[in-house]
CSV table of C-alpha atoms in Angstrom, one decimal:
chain,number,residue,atom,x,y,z
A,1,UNK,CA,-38.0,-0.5,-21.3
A,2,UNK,CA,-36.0,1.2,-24.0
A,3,UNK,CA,-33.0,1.0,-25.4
A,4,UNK,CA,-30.9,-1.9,-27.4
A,5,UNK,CA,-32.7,-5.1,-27.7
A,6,UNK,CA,-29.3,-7.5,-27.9
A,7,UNK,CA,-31.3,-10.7,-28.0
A,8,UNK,CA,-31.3,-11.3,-31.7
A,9,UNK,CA,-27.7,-9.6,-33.0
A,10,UNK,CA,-25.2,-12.4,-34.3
A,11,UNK,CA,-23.2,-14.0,-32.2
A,12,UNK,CA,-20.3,-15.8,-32.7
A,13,UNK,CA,-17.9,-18.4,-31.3
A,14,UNK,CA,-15.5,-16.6,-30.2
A,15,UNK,CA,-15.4,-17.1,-25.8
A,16,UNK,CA,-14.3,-14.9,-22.9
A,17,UNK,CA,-13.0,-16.0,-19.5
A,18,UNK,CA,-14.0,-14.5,-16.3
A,19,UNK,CA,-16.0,-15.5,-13.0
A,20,UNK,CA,-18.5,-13.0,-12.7
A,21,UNK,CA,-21.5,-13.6,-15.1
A,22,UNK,CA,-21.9,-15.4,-18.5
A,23,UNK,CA,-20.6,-14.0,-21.6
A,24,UNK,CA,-21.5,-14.3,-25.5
A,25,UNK,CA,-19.4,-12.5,-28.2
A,26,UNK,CA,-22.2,-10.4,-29.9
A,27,UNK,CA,-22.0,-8.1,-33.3
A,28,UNK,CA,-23.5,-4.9,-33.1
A,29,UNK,CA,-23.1,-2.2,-35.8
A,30,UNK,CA,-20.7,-4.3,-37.4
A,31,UNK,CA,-18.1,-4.6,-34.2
A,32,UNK,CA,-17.6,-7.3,-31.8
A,33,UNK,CA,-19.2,-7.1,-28.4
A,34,UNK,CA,-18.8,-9.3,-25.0
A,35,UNK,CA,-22.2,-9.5,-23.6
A,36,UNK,CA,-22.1,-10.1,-19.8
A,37,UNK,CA,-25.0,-11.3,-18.1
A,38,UNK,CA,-25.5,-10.6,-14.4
A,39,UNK,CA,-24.4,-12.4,-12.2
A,40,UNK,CA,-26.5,-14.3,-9.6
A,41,UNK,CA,-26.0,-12.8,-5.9
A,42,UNK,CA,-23.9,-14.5,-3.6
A,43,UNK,CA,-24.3,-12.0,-0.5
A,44,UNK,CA,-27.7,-10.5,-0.4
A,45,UNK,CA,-30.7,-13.0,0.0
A,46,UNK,CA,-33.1,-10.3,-1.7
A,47,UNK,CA,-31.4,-10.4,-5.0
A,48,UNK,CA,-31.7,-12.9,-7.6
A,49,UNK,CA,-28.9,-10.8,-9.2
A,50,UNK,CA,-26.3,-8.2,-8.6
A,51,UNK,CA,-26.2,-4.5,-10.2
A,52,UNK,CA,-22.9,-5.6,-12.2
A,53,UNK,CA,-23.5,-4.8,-15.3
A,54,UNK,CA,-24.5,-1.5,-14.6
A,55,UNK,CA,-21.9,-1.1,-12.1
A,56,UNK,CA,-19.6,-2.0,-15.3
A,57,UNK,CA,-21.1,0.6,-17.6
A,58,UNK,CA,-21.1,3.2,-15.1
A,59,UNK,CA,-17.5,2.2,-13.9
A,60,UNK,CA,-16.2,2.2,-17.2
A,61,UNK,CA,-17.8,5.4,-17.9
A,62,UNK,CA,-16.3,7.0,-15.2
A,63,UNK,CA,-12.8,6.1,-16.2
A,64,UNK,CA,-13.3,7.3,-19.4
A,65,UNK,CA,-14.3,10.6,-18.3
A,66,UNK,CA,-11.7,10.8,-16.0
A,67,UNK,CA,-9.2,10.6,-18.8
A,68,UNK,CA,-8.7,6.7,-18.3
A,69,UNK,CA,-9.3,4.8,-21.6
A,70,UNK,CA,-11.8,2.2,-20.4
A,71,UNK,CA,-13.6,-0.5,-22.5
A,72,UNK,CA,-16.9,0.9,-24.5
A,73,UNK,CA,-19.8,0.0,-22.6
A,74,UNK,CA,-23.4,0.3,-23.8
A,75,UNK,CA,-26.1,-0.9,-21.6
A,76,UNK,CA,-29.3,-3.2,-23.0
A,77,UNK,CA,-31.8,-5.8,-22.7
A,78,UNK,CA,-31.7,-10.0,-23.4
A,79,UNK,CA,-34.7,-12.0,-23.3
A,80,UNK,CA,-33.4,-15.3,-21.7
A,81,UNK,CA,-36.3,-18.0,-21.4
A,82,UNK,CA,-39.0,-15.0,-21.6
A,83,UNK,CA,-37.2,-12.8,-18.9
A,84,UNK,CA,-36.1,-10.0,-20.1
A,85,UNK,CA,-32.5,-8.5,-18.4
A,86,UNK,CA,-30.8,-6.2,-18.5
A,87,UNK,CA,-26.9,-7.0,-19.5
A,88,UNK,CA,-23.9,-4.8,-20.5
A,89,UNK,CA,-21.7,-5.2,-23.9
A,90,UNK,CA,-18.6,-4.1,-24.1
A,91,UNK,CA,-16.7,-3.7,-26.9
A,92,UNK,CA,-14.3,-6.1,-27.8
A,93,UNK,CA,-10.9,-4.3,-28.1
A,94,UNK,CA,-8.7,-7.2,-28.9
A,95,UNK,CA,-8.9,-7.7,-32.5
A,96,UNK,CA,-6.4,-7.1,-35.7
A,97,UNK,CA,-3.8,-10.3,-34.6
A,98,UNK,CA,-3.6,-8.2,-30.7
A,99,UNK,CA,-4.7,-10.1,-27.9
A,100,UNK,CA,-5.4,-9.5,-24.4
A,101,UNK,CA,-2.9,-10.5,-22.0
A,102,UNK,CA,-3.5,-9.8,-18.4
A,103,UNK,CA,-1.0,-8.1,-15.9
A,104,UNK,CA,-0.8,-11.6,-14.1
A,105,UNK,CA,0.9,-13.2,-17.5
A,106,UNK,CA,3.6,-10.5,-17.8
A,107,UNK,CA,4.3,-11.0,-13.9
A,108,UNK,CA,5.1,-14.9,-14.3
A,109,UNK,CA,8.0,-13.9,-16.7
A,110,UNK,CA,9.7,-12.6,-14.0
A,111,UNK,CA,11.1,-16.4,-13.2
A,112,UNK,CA,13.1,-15.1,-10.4
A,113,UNK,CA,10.3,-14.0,-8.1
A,114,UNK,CA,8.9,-15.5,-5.3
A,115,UNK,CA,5.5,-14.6,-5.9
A,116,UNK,CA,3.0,-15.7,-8.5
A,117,UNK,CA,1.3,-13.8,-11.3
A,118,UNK,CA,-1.8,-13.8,-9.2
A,119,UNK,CA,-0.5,-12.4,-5.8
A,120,UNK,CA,-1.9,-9.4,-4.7
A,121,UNK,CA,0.2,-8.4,-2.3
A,122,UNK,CA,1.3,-4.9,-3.4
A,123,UNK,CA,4.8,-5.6,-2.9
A,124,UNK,CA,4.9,-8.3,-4.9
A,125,UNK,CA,3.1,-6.1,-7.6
A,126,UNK,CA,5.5,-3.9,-7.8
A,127,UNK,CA,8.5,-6.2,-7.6
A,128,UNK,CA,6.6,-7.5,-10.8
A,129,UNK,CA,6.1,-4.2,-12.3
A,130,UNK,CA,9.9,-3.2,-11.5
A,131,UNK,CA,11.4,-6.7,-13.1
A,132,UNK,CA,9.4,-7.7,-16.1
A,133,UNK,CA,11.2,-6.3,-19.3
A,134,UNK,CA,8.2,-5.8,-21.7
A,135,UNK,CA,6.9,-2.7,-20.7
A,136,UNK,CA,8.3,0.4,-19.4
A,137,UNK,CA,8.2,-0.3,-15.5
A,138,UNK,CA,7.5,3.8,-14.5
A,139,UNK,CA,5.2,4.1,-16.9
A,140,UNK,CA,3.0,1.0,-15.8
A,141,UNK,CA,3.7,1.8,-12.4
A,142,UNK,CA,2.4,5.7,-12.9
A,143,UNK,CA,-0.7,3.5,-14.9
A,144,UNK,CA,-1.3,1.0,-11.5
A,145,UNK,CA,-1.5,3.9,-9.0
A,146,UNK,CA,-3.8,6.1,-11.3
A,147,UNK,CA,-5.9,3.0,-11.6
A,148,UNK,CA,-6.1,2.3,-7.8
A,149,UNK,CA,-6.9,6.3,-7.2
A,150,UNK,CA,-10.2,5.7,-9.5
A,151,UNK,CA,-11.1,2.9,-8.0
A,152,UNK,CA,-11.1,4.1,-4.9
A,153,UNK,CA,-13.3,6.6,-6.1
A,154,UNK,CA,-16.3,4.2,-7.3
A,155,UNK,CA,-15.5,1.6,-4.9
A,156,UNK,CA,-14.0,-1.8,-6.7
A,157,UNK,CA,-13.4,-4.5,-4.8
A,158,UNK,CA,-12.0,-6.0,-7.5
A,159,UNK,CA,-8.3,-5.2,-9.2
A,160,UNK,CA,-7.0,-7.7,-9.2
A,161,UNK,CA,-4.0,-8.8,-11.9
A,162,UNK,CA,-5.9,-10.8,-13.9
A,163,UNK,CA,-8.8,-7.5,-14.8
A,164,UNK,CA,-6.0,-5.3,-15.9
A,165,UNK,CA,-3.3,-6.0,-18.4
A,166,UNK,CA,-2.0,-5.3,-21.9
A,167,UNK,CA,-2.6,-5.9,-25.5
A,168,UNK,CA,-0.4,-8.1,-27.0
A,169,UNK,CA,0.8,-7.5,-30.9
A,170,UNK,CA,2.0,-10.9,-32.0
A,171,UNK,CA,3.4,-9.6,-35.3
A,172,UNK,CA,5.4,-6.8,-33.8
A,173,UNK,CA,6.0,-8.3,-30.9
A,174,UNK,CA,5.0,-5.1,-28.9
A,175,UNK,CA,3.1,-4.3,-25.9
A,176,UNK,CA,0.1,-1.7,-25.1
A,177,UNK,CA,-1.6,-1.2,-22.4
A,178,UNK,CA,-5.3,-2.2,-23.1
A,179,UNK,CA,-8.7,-0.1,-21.9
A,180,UNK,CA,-9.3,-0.7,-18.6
A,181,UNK,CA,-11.9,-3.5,-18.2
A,182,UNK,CA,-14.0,-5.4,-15.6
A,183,UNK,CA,-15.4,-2.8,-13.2
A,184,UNK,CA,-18.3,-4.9,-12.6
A,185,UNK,CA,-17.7,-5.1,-8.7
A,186,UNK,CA,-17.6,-1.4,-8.1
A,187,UNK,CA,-20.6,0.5,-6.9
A,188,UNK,CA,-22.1,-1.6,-4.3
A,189,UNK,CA,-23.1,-4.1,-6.8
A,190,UNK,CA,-25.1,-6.5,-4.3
A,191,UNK,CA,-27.1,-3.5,-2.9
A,192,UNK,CA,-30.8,-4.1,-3.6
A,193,UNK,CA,-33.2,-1.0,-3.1
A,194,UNK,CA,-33.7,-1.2,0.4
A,195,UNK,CA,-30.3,-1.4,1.3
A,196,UNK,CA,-29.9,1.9,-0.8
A,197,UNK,CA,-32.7,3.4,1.1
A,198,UNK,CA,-31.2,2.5,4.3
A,199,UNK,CA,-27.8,4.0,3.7
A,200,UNK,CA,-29.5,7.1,2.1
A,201,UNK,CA,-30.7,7.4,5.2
A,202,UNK,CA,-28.2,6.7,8.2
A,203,UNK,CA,-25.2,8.2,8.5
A,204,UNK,CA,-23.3,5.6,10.3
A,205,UNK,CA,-24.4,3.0,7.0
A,206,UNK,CA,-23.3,5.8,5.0
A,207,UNK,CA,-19.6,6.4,6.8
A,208,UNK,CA,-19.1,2.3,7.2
A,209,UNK,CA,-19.6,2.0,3.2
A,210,UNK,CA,-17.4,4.8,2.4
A,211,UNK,CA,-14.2,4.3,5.5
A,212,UNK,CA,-14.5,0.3,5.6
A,213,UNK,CA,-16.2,-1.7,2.7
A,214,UNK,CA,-15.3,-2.1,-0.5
A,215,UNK,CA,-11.7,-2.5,0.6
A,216,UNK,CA,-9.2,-3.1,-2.4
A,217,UNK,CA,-8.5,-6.8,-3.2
A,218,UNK,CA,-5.0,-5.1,-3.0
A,219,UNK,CA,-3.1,-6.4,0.0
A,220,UNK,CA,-0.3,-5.4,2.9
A,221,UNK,CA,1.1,-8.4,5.3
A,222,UNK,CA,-2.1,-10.0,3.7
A,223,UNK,CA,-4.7,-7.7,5.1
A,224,UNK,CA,-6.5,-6.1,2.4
A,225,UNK,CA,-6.4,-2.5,1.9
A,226,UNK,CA,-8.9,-0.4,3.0
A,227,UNK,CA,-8.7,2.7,0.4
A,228,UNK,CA,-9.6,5.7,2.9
A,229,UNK,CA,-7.1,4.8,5.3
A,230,UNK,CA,-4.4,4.2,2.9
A,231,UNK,CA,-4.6,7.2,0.9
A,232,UNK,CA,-4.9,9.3,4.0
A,233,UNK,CA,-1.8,7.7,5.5
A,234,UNK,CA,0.1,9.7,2.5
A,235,UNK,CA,2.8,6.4,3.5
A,236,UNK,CA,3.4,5.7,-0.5
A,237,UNK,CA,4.4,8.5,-2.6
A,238,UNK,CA,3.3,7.0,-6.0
A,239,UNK,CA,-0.1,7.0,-4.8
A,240,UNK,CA,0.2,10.5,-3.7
A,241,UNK,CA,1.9,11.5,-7.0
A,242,UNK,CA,-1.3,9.8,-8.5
A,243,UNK,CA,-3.5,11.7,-6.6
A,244,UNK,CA,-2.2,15.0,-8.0
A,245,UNK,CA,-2.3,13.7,-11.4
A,246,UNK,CA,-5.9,12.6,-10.9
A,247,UNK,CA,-7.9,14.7,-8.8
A,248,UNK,CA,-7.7,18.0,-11.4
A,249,UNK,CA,-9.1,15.2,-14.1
A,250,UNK,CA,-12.2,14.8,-11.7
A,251,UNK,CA,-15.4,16.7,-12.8
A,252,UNK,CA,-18.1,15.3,-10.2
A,253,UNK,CA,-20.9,17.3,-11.8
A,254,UNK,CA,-19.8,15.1,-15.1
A,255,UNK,CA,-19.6,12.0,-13.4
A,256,UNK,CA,-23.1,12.6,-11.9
A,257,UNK,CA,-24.3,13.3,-15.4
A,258,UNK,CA,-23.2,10.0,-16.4
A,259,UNK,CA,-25.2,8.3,-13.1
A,260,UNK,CA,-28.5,10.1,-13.5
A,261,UNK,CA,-28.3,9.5,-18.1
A,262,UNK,CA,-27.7,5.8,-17.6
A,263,UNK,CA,-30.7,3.7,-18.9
A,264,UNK,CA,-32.9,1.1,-17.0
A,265,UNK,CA,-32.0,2.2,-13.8
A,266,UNK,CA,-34.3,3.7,-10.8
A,267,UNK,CA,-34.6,7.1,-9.5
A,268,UNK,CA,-33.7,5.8,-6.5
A,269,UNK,CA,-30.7,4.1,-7.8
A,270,UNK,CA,-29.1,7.0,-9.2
A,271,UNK,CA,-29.1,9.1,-6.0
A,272,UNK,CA,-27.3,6.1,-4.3
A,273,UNK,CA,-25.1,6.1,-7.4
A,274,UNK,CA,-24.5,10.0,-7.4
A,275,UNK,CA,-24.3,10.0,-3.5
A,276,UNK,CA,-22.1,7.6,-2.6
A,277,UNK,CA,-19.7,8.4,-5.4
A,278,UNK,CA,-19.9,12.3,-4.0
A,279,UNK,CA,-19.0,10.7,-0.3
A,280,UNK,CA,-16.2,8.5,-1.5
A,281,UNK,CA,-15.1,11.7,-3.3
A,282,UNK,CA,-15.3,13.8,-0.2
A,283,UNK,CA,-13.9,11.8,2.2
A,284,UNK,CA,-11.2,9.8,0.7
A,285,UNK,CA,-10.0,11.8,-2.4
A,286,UNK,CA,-10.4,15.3,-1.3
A,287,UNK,CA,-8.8,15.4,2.0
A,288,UNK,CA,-6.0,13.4,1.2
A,289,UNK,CA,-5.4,15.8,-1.5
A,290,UNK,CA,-5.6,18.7,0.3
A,291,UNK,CA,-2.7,16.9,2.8
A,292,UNK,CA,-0.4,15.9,0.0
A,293,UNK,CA,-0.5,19.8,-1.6
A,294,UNK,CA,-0.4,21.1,1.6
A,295,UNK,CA,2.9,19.2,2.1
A,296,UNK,CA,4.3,19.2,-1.1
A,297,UNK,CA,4.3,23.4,-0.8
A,298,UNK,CA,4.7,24.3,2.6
A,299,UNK,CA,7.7,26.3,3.4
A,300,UNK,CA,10.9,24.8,4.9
């Protein structure tokens, strides 16, 4: 394999949280890195481990194409007890006195709510968005909806508020909203090769991937959201406003670019990659945009 050999680079103390995969604070070039190893697979009895930390690069990628700013991802290799695997940095963006603080913290200062910082119920999100004073609530509300549009796109089953958030200025006291981060459960991570194969190959395991699984760990009345019927449904208008604001962003010949020039990865994988990102394009952005124009300038 080629590429960046992260095995021997210094590391240092410094620790991240998070459930999916172990982590070591790496310096490459001179800059801190998080290392994520992959994490073992929970769901698919072929795979000693998922696709996540391509799934992260690719994600992240993606977003920053998009116009997004996502965390620097760079894809490489670790030998671990002479096994060599493959594992994502990212670049550590909270450094200079900021620190990360994720959306869930700023929700629990709003004391007089009745849900916690880590409810996903969407009203409950916004209820947090709309009462916490340390960021301007239509800006971070614009900033939710654009995120949940690109998800949908590459298929994350995971936003939830503690993988977005802000960085944290203690000296000025001051907010921004950090790079987007954690995108390692987009993509199908647990998919092995034959699963890929198979859906390549049937229609009905291509439609069930695209209209029903990966639903957003977003919920309503505690059912999670499933993102082709939601955006269809044209029932919120942020997410339709984010939908105009995002689809004239989306390049797909770009984004397949970035699929078929990421390292390590099959042939195979990358038309999984590039086709089911086409699909999820096709049949939950597209028409759903086409609706909300087609409604926004029809005549009276």
């Amino acid at each position: 394999m080629n590429g960046i050999d992260f095995t021997n680079l210094p590391q240092k103390n410094k620790s991240y949280s998070g459930a999916n995969g172990s982590k070591l604070c790496v310096v490459y070039n001179n800059e801190d890195y998080m290392l994520k190893f992959p994490a073992s697979s929970t769901k698919n009895d072929y795979m000693s481990y998922t696709n996540g930390c391509v799934s992260e690069y690719i994600g992240c990628h993606i977003f920053n194409e998009i116009g997004i700013t996502a965390q620097e991802t760079l894809l490489g290799t670790y030998n671990l007890n002479g096994k060599e695997k493959i594992v994502v940095a990212c670049k550590d963006f909270a450094f200079g006195g900021k620190q990360l603080l994720d959306f869930a913290s700023i929700k629990n200062q709003v004391v007089d709510s009745a849900n916690n910082g880590y409810g996903t119920e969407l009203s409950g999100i916004i209820e947090g968005i709309d009462k916490q004073k340390s960021f301007d609530a239509v800006t971070l509300r614009n900033y939710f909806w654009d995120m949940f549009i690109v998800d949908a796109l590459i298929g994350n089953w995971d936003r939830h508020n503690g993988n977005w958030g802000f960085l944290y200025d203690e000296k000025k006291d001051t907010l921004e909203l950090a790079p987007v981060y954690d995108c390692g459960s987009s993509l199908y991570p647990q998919a092995d090769e034959k699963i890929m194969r198979s859906v390549l190959n049937n229609k009905n395991e291509m439609e069930f991937r695209i209209k029903e699984i990966p639903y957003s760990a977003i919920k309503i009345g505690n059912k999670n959201i499933r993102y082709q019927t939601f955006i269809a449904s044209m029932q919120n208008e942020e997410c339709n406003a984010a939908l105009q604001r995002i689809m004239p962003k989306i390049n797909m010949d770009s984004i397949s670019r970035i699929v078929f020039e990421t390292p390590f990865i099959s042939d195979l994988q990358k038309q999984f990659y590039s086709a089911m990102l086409q699909e999820r394009y096709n049949q939950i952005l597209l028409p759903a945009y086409k609706n909300v124009i087609r409604r926004t300038f029809s005549p009276i």
